[in-house]
Amino acid sequence: MSPPVAPPGWSRWLVPPAALSVHLSIGQAYAWSVFKPPLESALGLSGTQSALPFQLGIVMLGLSAAFGGTLVERNGPRWAMTVALLCFSSGFLLSALGASLEQYWLIVLGYGFVGGIGLGIGYISPVSTLIKWFPDRPGMATGIAIMGFGGGALIASPWSAQMLESFGGDSSGIALAFLVHGLSYAVFMLLGVLLVRVPRHEKPVASGPSVLAGPQVSANRAVRTPQFWLLWLVLCMNVTAGIGILEKAAPMITDFFADTSTPVSVTAAAGFVALLSAANMAGRIGWSSTSDLIGRKNIYRLYLGVGALMYALIALFGDASKPLFILCALVILSFYGGGFATVPAYLKDLFGTYQVGAIHGRLLTAWSTAGVLGPLIVNWIADRQEEAGRHGASLYGLSFVIMIGLLVVGLVANELVRPVDPRHHVPAPEEAADVRRQQSESA
């Protein structure tokens, strides 16, 4: 499938909506916690077991983005969005079959493995294209699209909760909810497939820096630099801290206030998940746009340093004040989302736009690691504390202390980031030849 080149006069502002149609769909992953309690009840699962589809989905997201990044750069965003549509929707259909047959391994295979491939390819599908359309405002451009991934649960969480209430929380009701998700998201993602375009290379798309201005580093050379691995560590620590709350959000807020005079209902817990999604989404556009003004290193200082402070406040005072708990969680999730939206621009600043999509794909293996670490830390410790007879907020105290330590590690890694040594830069003739090859393939 050849990348569709924009005709003369094509507005670059049509590209973010195409990206949003994909990212809002695959952002459903952040509403997984709504399915955890009914799955645990219907299939007799523990909290750690019910997290497995989500964890595997995030692992496959990172792996498919890493291995598919070069293919996305070569084949273009329309090819990538098509692959994402087929895998993500098929994952839901397999999960529906698994729930109907009460075969949990099919849900893990469908939602986690097949759907996770759709997550990864879909996530990186518009990033390189957006940076090339908006070389003057890369943080804002990627933030617009990637906020859709954070905001997907804002739609999916109440929608899923309503379906489970209407269809029932047993295995057949869960199966029907998965089926509706798979078919609906296929239609919505198709809009992005039809709308997306890549810019022509012969002239800049906007006043401002050229697409190929500044240092340019290939993906193969980038992974040999300390800057890549420091950013890998920064992203992994920030994501681990955020995903630890997000994956278990609904049961977590219920546990925190179960022994108080104002317990949290199932409906209110789903509303909390939606609020976290809104913060995740707002952080992606708000903080990433701010990074265009104050710089990427400074914005990550905010994410990691203030994020550690928010975790400390929850650990110390969260169970005494519901507003404080919610506020701190919202700030943490805004930083979590902002970190995702800012990292493509951080990569662009360090490595250029030459193969930024492929570099971004490789960096998302940090997300795979965090997708295992975050839920594993929170769920495993909570399960062990529950077995020891503890309950309420005490299920999570140790987890939050660990998250604070991880954020401090990320803060130190961010301070060590320096400009890439010129020996890693791609020679200008090689870069120009590659652009000419892309032009001829797109013609």
Coordinates of C-alpha atoms in Angstrom, one line a residue:
M1 CA 0.0 0.0 0.0
S2 CA 1.7 3.2 -1.2
P3 CA 1.6 6.2 1.3
P4 CA -1.0 8.6 0.0
V5 CA 0.7 11.9 -0.8
A6 CA -1.3 15.1 -0.1
P7 CA -2.4 17.0 -3.2
P8 CA -1.6 20.7 -3.6
G9 CA -3.5 22.8 -1.2
W10 CA -4.2 20.0 1.3
S11 CA -4.6 21.3 4.8
R12 CA -2.3 19.8 7.4
W13 CA -5.1 20.3 10.0
L14 CA -6.9 17.3 8.4
V15 CA -4.1 14.9 9.6
P16 CA -4.7 15.2 13.4
P17 CA -8.3 14.1 13.1
A18 CA -7.2 11.0 11.1
A19 CA -4.7 10.2 13.9
L20 CA -7.3 10.9 16.6
S21 CA -9.8 8.4 15.0
V22 CA -7.2 5.6 15.6
H23 CA -5.8 6.8 18.9
L24 CA -9.3 7.3 20.5
S25 CA -10.1 3.7 19.5
I26 CA -7.0 2.0 20.8
G27 CA -7.1 4.2 23.9
Q28 CA -9.8 1.8 25.1
A29 CA -6.9 -0.1 26.7
Y30 CA -6.9 2.4 29.5
A31 CA -10.5 1.3 30.4
W32 CA -9.5 -2.3 31.1
S33 CA -9.9 -1.9 34.8
V34 CA -13.7 -1.7 34.2
F35 CA -13.6 -5.3 33.0
K36 CA -11.5 -6.6 35.9
P37 CA -14.1 -7.1 38.6
P38 CA -16.7 -8.8 36.3
L39 CA -14.0 -11.1 34.8
E40 CA -12.7 -12.0 38.3
S41 CA -16.3 -12.8 39.4
A42 CA -17.4 -14.7 36.3
L43 CA -14.2 -16.7 35.8
G44 CA -12.8 -16.9 39.3
L45 CA -9.6 -14.9 38.7
S46 CA -7.3 -13.1 41.0
G47 CA -6.4 -9.4 40.5
T48 CA -3.0 -10.4 39.1
Q49 CA -4.6 -12.9 36.7
S50 CA -7.2 -10.4 35.5
A51 CA -4.5 -7.9 34.7
L52 CA -2.8 -10.3 32.3
P53 CA -4.6 -9.3 29.0
F54 CA -3.8 -5.7 29.7
Q55 CA -0.2 -6.4 30.6
L56 CA 0.4 -8.6 27.5
G57 CA -1.3 -5.9 25.4
I58 CA 1.2 -3.3 26.6
V59 CA 4.1 -5.7 26.0
M60 CA 2.9 -6.4 22.5
L61 CA 2.4 -2.7 22.0
G62 CA 6.1 -2.0 22.6
L63 CA 7.4 -5.0 20.7
S64 CA 5.2 -4.4 17.6
A65 CA 6.1 -0.7 17.7
A66 CA 9.8 -1.6 17.9
F67 CA 9.8 -4.3 15.2
G68 CA 7.2 -2.5 13.0
G69 CA 8.6 1.0 13.2
T70 CA 10.8 0.7 10.1
L71 CA 7.8 -0.9 8.2
V72 CA 5.6 2.1 9.2
E73 CA 8.3 4.5 8.0
R74 CA 8.6 2.6 4.7
N75 CA 4.9 1.8 4.0
G76 CA 3.4 4.9 5.4
P77 CA 0.6 5.7 7.8
R78 CA -2.3 4.3 5.8
W79 CA -0.8 0.8 5.8
A80 CA -0.1 1.1 9.5
M81 CA -3.6 2.2 10.3
T82 CA -5.1 -0.6 8.3
V83 CA -3.0 -3.2 10.1
A84 CA -3.9 -1.6 13.4
L85 CA -7.6 -1.8 12.6
L86 CA -7.5 -5.4 11.6
C87 CA -5.5 -6.5 14.7
F88 CA -7.3 -4.4 17.3
S89 CA -10.8 -5.3 16.2
S90 CA -9.9 -9.0 15.7
G91 CA -8.5 -9.0 19.2
F92 CA -11.9 -8.0 20.6
L93 CA -13.7 -10.6 18.5
L94 CA -11.4 -13.4 19.8
S95 CA -12.0 -12.1 23.3
A96 CA -15.7 -12.2 22.8
L97 CA -15.4 -15.9 21.8
G98 CA -13.2 -16.6 24.8
A99 CA -15.7 -15.0 27.2
S100 CA -18.6 -16.8 25.6
L101 CA -16.8 -20.2 26.0
E102 CA -15.4 -19.2 29.4
Q103 CA -11.9 -19.8 28.0
Y104 CA -9.7 -17.1 29.6
W105 CA -6.7 -18.0 27.5
L106 CA -8.6 -16.9 24.4
I107 CA -9.2 -13.5 26.0
V108 CA -5.5 -13.2 26.8
L109 CA -4.6 -14.2 23.3
G110 CA -7.2 -11.9 21.6
Y111 CA -7.0 -8.8 23.7
G112 CA -3.4 -9.2 24.8
F113 CA -1.5 -10.6 21.9
V114 CA -3.5 -9.9 18.7
G115 CA -5.0 -6.7 20.0
G116 CA -1.7 -5.6 21.5
I117 CA -0.1 -5.7 18.0
G118 CA -2.9 -3.4 16.8
L119 CA -2.1 -1.1 19.8
G120 CA 1.6 -0.8 18.9
I121 CA 1.2 -0.3 15.1
G122 CA -1.7 2.0 15.6
Y123 CA 0.1 4.1 18.2
I124 CA 3.1 4.9 16.1
S125 CA 1.2 5.1 12.8
P126 CA 0.7 8.9 12.7
V127 CA 3.7 10.1 14.8
S128 CA 6.4 10.5 12.1
T129 CA 3.8 11.9 9.7
L130 CA 2.6 14.5 12.2
I131 CA 6.1 15.7 13.0
K132 CA 6.8 16.1 9.3
W133 CA 3.5 18.1 8.8
F134 CA 4.3 20.3 11.9
P135 CA 8.1 20.8 12.1
D136 CA 7.4 24.2 13.7
R137 CA 5.3 22.8 16.6
P138 CA 6.2 19.1 17.1
G139 CA 5.2 18.9 20.7
M140 CA 1.7 20.3 20.0
A141 CA 1.3 18.1 16.9
T142 CA 2.1 14.8 18.6
G143 CA 0.2 15.9 21.6
I144 CA -3.0 16.4 19.6
A145 CA -2.9 12.8 18.3
I146 CA -1.5 11.0 21.3
M147 CA -4.1 12.8 23.6
G148 CA -6.6 10.5 21.8
F149 CA -4.9 7.5 23.2
G150 CA -5.2 9.0 26.7
G151 CA -8.8 10.1 26.1
G152 CA -10.0 6.8 24.7
A153 CA -11.0 5.6 28.1
L154 CA -13.0 8.7 28.7
I155 CA -15.4 7.3 26.1
A156 CA -14.8 3.6 26.7
S157 CA -15.0 3.5 30.5
P158 CA -18.6 4.7 31.0
W159 CA -19.6 3.0 27.7
S160 CA -18.2 -0.3 28.9
A161 CA -19.8 0.1 32.3
Q162 CA -23.2 0.8 30.8
M163 CA -22.9 -2.3 28.5
L164 CA -22.0 -4.5 31.4
E165 CA -24.9 -3.2 33.3
S166 CA -27.3 -3.8 30.4
F167 CA -25.9 -7.1 29.1
G168 CA -24.9 -8.4 32.6
G169 CA -21.6 -9.1 34.3
D170 CA -21.6 -12.8 33.6
S171 CA -19.5 -14.4 30.8
S172 CA -22.2 -13.9 28.1
G173 CA -22.6 -10.3 29.0
I174 CA -18.8 -9.7 28.9
A175 CA -18.7 -11.5 25.5
L176 CA -21.4 -9.3 24.0
A177 CA -19.6 -6.1 25.3
F178 CA -16.4 -7.3 23.6
L179 CA -18.2 -8.0 20.4
V180 CA -19.8 -4.5 20.3
H181 CA -16.4 -2.9 21.0
G182 CA -14.7 -4.8 18.2
L183 CA -17.2 -3.9 15.5
S184 CA -17.6 -0.3 16.6
Y185 CA -13.9 0.5 16.7
A186 CA -13.4 -1.1 13.3
V187 CA -15.8 1.5 11.7
F188 CA -14.3 4.4 13.6
M189 CA -10.7 3.5 12.8
L190 CA -11.6 3.2 9.1
L191 CA -12.1 7.0 9.1
G192 CA -8.5 7.6 9.8
V193 CA -7.4 5.1 7.2
L194 CA -9.4 7.0 4.5
L195 CA -8.3 10.5 5.6
V196 CA -4.6 10.3 6.3
R197 CA -2.0 11.8 3.9
V198 CA 1.8 12.3 3.9
P199 CA 3.3 15.7 3.0
R200 CA 5.1 16.4 -0.2
H201 CA 8.9 16.6 0.3
E202 CA 9.8 19.2 -2.2
K203 CA 8.9 22.2 0.0
P204 CA 8.3 22.8 3.7
V205 CA 4.7 22.5 4.9
A206 CA 4.8 25.6 7.1
S207 CA 6.9 28.6 7.8
G208 CA 9.5 27.5 10.3
P209 CA 12.3 25.0 10.5
S210 CA 12.8 22.6 7.6
V211 CA 11.8 19.0 8.1
L212 CA 15.4 18.0 7.7
A213 CA 17.0 20.8 9.7
G214 CA 19.5 20.0 12.5
P215 CA 21.2 16.8 13.3
Q216 CA 19.8 13.6 11.8
V217 CA 20.4 10.1 13.2
S218 CA 19.2 6.8 11.8
A219 CA 17.3 4.3 13.9
N220 CA 20.2 1.8 13.9
R221 CA 22.7 4.5 15.1
A222 CA 20.3 6.0 17.6
V223 CA 20.1 2.7 19.6
R224 CA 23.8 2.8 20.0
T225 CA 23.8 6.2 21.8
P226 CA 23.6 6.7 25.6
Q227 CA 20.8 9.3 24.9
F228 CA 18.5 6.7 23.6
W229 CA 18.9 4.4 26.6
L230 CA 18.6 7.3 29.1
L231 CA 15.3 8.3 27.4
W232 CA 14.3 4.7 27.5
L233 CA 14.8 4.7 31.3
V234 CA 13.0 8.0 31.7
L235 CA 10.0 6.8 29.8
C236 CA 10.0 3.4 31.5
M237 CA 10.0 4.9 35.0
N238 CA 7.3 7.5 34.2
V239 CA 5.1 4.9 32.6
T240 CA 5.5 2.4 35.4
A241 CA 4.4 5.0 38.0
G242 CA 1.4 6.1 36.0
I243 CA 0.2 2.7 34.8
G244 CA 0.4 1.3 38.3
I245 CA -2.6 3.5 39.2
L246 CA -4.3 3.3 35.9
E247 CA -4.6 -0.4 35.5
K248 CA -6.1 -0.9 38.9
A249 CA -7.9 2.4 39.2
A250 CA -11.5 1.2 39.8
P251 CA -10.7 -1.4 42.5
M252 CA -8.0 0.9 44.0
I253 CA -10.3 3.8 44.8
T254 CA -12.9 1.3 46.1
D255 CA -10.3 -0.3 48.4
F256 CA -9.0 3.0 49.7
F257 CA -12.3 4.2 51.0
A258 CA -14.0 0.9 51.7
D259 CA -13.7 1.3 55.5
T260 CA -14.8 5.0 55.6
S261 CA -18.2 6.5 56.0
T262 CA -18.2 7.4 52.3
P263 CA -17.4 4.2 50.3
V264 CA -17.1 4.3 46.5
S265 CA -19.7 2.6 44.4
V266 CA -19.0 0.7 41.3
T267 CA -20.5 3.5 39.2
A268 CA -18.4 6.1 41.0
A269 CA -15.3 4.0 40.5
A270 CA -16.0 3.9 36.7
G271 CA -16.4 7.6 36.9
F272 CA -13.0 7.9 38.5
V273 CA -11.5 5.9 35.6
A274 CA -13.1 8.3 33.2
L275 CA -11.7 11.3 35.2
L276 CA -8.2 9.7 35.0
S277 CA -8.6 9.4 31.3
A278 CA -9.5 13.0 31.0
A279 CA -6.4 14.0 33.0
N280 CA -4.3 11.6 30.8
M281 CA -5.8 13.2 27.7
A282 CA -5.4 16.8 28.9
G283 CA -1.8 16.2 29.9
R284 CA -0.9 14.9 26.5
I285 CA -1.9 18.1 24.7
G286 CA -1.3 20.6 27.6
W287 CA 2.1 19.4 28.8
S288 CA 3.5 18.5 25.4
S289 CA 2.5 22.0 24.1
T290 CA 4.2 23.5 27.1
S291 CA 7.4 21.6 26.3
D292 CA 7.6 23.6 23.0
L293 CA 8.0 26.7 25.2
I294 CA 10.2 25.5 28.2
G295 CA 12.0 22.6 26.6
R296 CA 11.8 18.8 26.9
K297 CA 14.3 18.3 29.8
N298 CA 12.5 20.9 31.9
I299 CA 9.0 19.3 31.4
Y300 CA 10.4 15.9 32.3
R301 CA 11.8 17.3 35.5
L302 CA 8.2 18.3 36.3
Y303 CA 6.7 14.9 35.4
L304 CA 9.2 13.0 37.5
G305 CA 9.9 15.3 40.4
V306 CA 6.3 16.5 41.1
G307 CA 5.0 13.0 40.3
A308 CA 7.1 11.6 43.1
L309 CA 5.7 14.2 45.5
M310 CA 2.1 13.3 44.4
Y311 CA 2.7 9.7 45.2
A312 CA 4.1 10.6 48.6
L313 CA 1.0 12.7 49.4
I314 CA -1.3 9.7 48.5
A315 CA 0.8 7.3 50.6
L316 CA 0.7 9.6 53.6
F317 CA -2.7 11.2 53.5
G318 CA -4.7 9.7 50.6
D319 CA -7.1 7.6 52.7
A320 CA -7.9 10.5 54.9
S321 CA -9.2 12.8 52.1
K322 CA -11.0 11.7 49.0
P323 CA -10.4 15.0 47.2
L324 CA -6.7 14.8 47.9
F325 CA -6.5 11.2 46.6
I326 CA -8.4 12.1 43.4
L327 CA -6.4 15.3 42.8
C328 CA -3.0 13.6 43.2
A329 CA -4.1 10.7 41.0
L330 CA -5.2 13.2 38.3
V331 CA -1.9 15.0 38.4
I332 CA 0.1 11.8 38.2
L333 CA -2.0 10.7 35.2
S334 CA -1.6 14.1 33.5
F335 CA 2.2 13.6 33.8
Y336 CA 1.9 10.0 32.5
G337 CA 0.0 11.2 29.4
G338 CA 2.3 14.2 29.0
G339 CA 5.4 12.0 29.0
F340 CA 4.0 9.9 26.1
A341 CA 3.1 13.0 24.0
T342 CA 6.4 14.8 24.7
V343 CA 8.8 11.9 24.0
P344 CA 8.5 12.0 20.2
A345 CA 9.4 15.7 20.2
Y346 CA 12.3 14.9 22.6
L347 CA 13.5 12.3 20.1
K348 CA 13.1 14.8 17.3
D349 CA 15.3 17.3 19.2
L350 CA 18.0 14.7 19.8
F351 CA 17.9 12.6 16.6
G352 CA 16.1 14.7 14.0
T353 CA 13.2 13.7 11.8
Y354 CA 15.1 11.3 9.5
Q355 CA 13.8 8.1 11.0
V356 CA 12.1 9.4 14.1
G357 CA 9.1 7.1 13.7
A358 CA 11.4 4.0 13.8
I359 CA 13.3 5.4 16.7
H360 CA 10.1 6.1 18.6
G361 CA 9.0 2.5 17.9
R362 CA 12.1 1.1 19.4
L363 CA 11.8 3.4 22.4
L364 CA 8.3 2.1 23.1
T365 CA 9.9 -1.2 24.4
A366 CA 10.2 0.9 27.6
W367 CA 6.4 0.9 27.6
S368 CA 6.4 -2.9 27.3
T369 CA 8.6 -3.2 30.3
A370 CA 6.6 -0.7 32.3
G371 CA 3.3 -2.5 31.2
V372 CA 4.5 -5.5 33.1
L373 CA 6.3 -3.8 36.0
G374 CA 3.5 -1.3 37.0
P375 CA 0.5 -3.7 37.2
L376 CA 2.8 -6.5 38.6
I377 CA 4.1 -4.3 41.4
V378 CA 0.6 -3.0 42.4
N379 CA -1.4 -6.2 41.9
W380 CA 1.2 -8.7 43.4
I381 CA 1.8 -6.6 46.5
A382 CA -2.0 -6.0 47.0
D383 CA -2.7 -9.7 46.7
R384 CA 0.1 -10.5 49.2
Q385 CA -1.2 -7.9 51.6
E386 CA -4.7 -9.2 51.3
E387 CA -3.5 -12.7 52.1
A388 CA -1.8 -11.3 55.2
G389 CA -5.2 -10.0 56.4
R390 CA -4.7 -6.3 55.5
H391 CA -7.3 -4.2 53.7
G392 CA -8.1 -0.7 52.5
A393 CA -5.3 1.7 51.8
S394 CA -2.7 -0.6 53.5
L395 CA -2.9 -2.8 50.4
Y396 CA -1.0 -0.2 48.4
G397 CA 1.4 1.6 50.7
L398 CA 4.5 -0.4 49.8
S399 CA 3.7 -0.1 46.1
F400 CA 3.6 3.7 46.3
V401 CA 7.0 3.8 48.0
I402 CA 8.4 1.7 45.2
M403 CA 6.9 4.1 42.6
I404 CA 8.5 7.1 44.3
G405 CA 11.9 5.4 44.0
L406 CA 11.4 4.6 40.3
L407 CA 10.5 8.2 39.6
V408 CA 13.6 9.4 41.3
V409 CA 15.7 7.0 39.1
G410 CA 13.9 8.5 36.0
L411 CA 14.7 12.1 37.2
V412 CA 18.4 11.3 37.5
A413 CA 18.4 9.7 34.0
N414 CA 16.8 12.8 32.5
E415 CA 19.5 15.0 34.0
L416 CA 22.2 12.9 32.3
V417 CA 20.7 13.5 28.7
R418 CA 23.1 15.5 26.5
P419 CA 23.2 16.3 22.7
V420 CA 24.1 13.4 20.5
D421 CA 27.7 13.2 19.4
P422 CA 28.1 14.3 15.8
R423 CA 29.8 11.0 14.9
H424 CA 26.3 9.4 15.1
H425 CA 24.8 11.9 12.6
V426 CA 23.8 10.6 9.1
P427 CA 25.9 12.3 6.3
A428 CA 23.9 14.8 4.4
P429 CA 24.2 13.1 1.0
E430 CA 22.9 9.8 2.4
E431 CA 19.9 11.6 4.0
A432 CA 19.1 13.5 0.7
A433 CA 19.3 10.2 -1.3
D434 CA 16.9 8.6 1.1
V435 CA 14.4 11.5 0.8
R436 CA 14.6 11.2 -3.1
R437 CA 13.9 7.5 -2.8
Q438 CA 10.8 8.1 -0.6
Q439 CA 9.6 10.7 -3.2
S440 CA 9.9 8.3 -6.1
E441 CA 8.1 5.5 -4.1
S442 CA 5.3 7.9 -3.2
A443 CA 4.8 9.3 -6.7

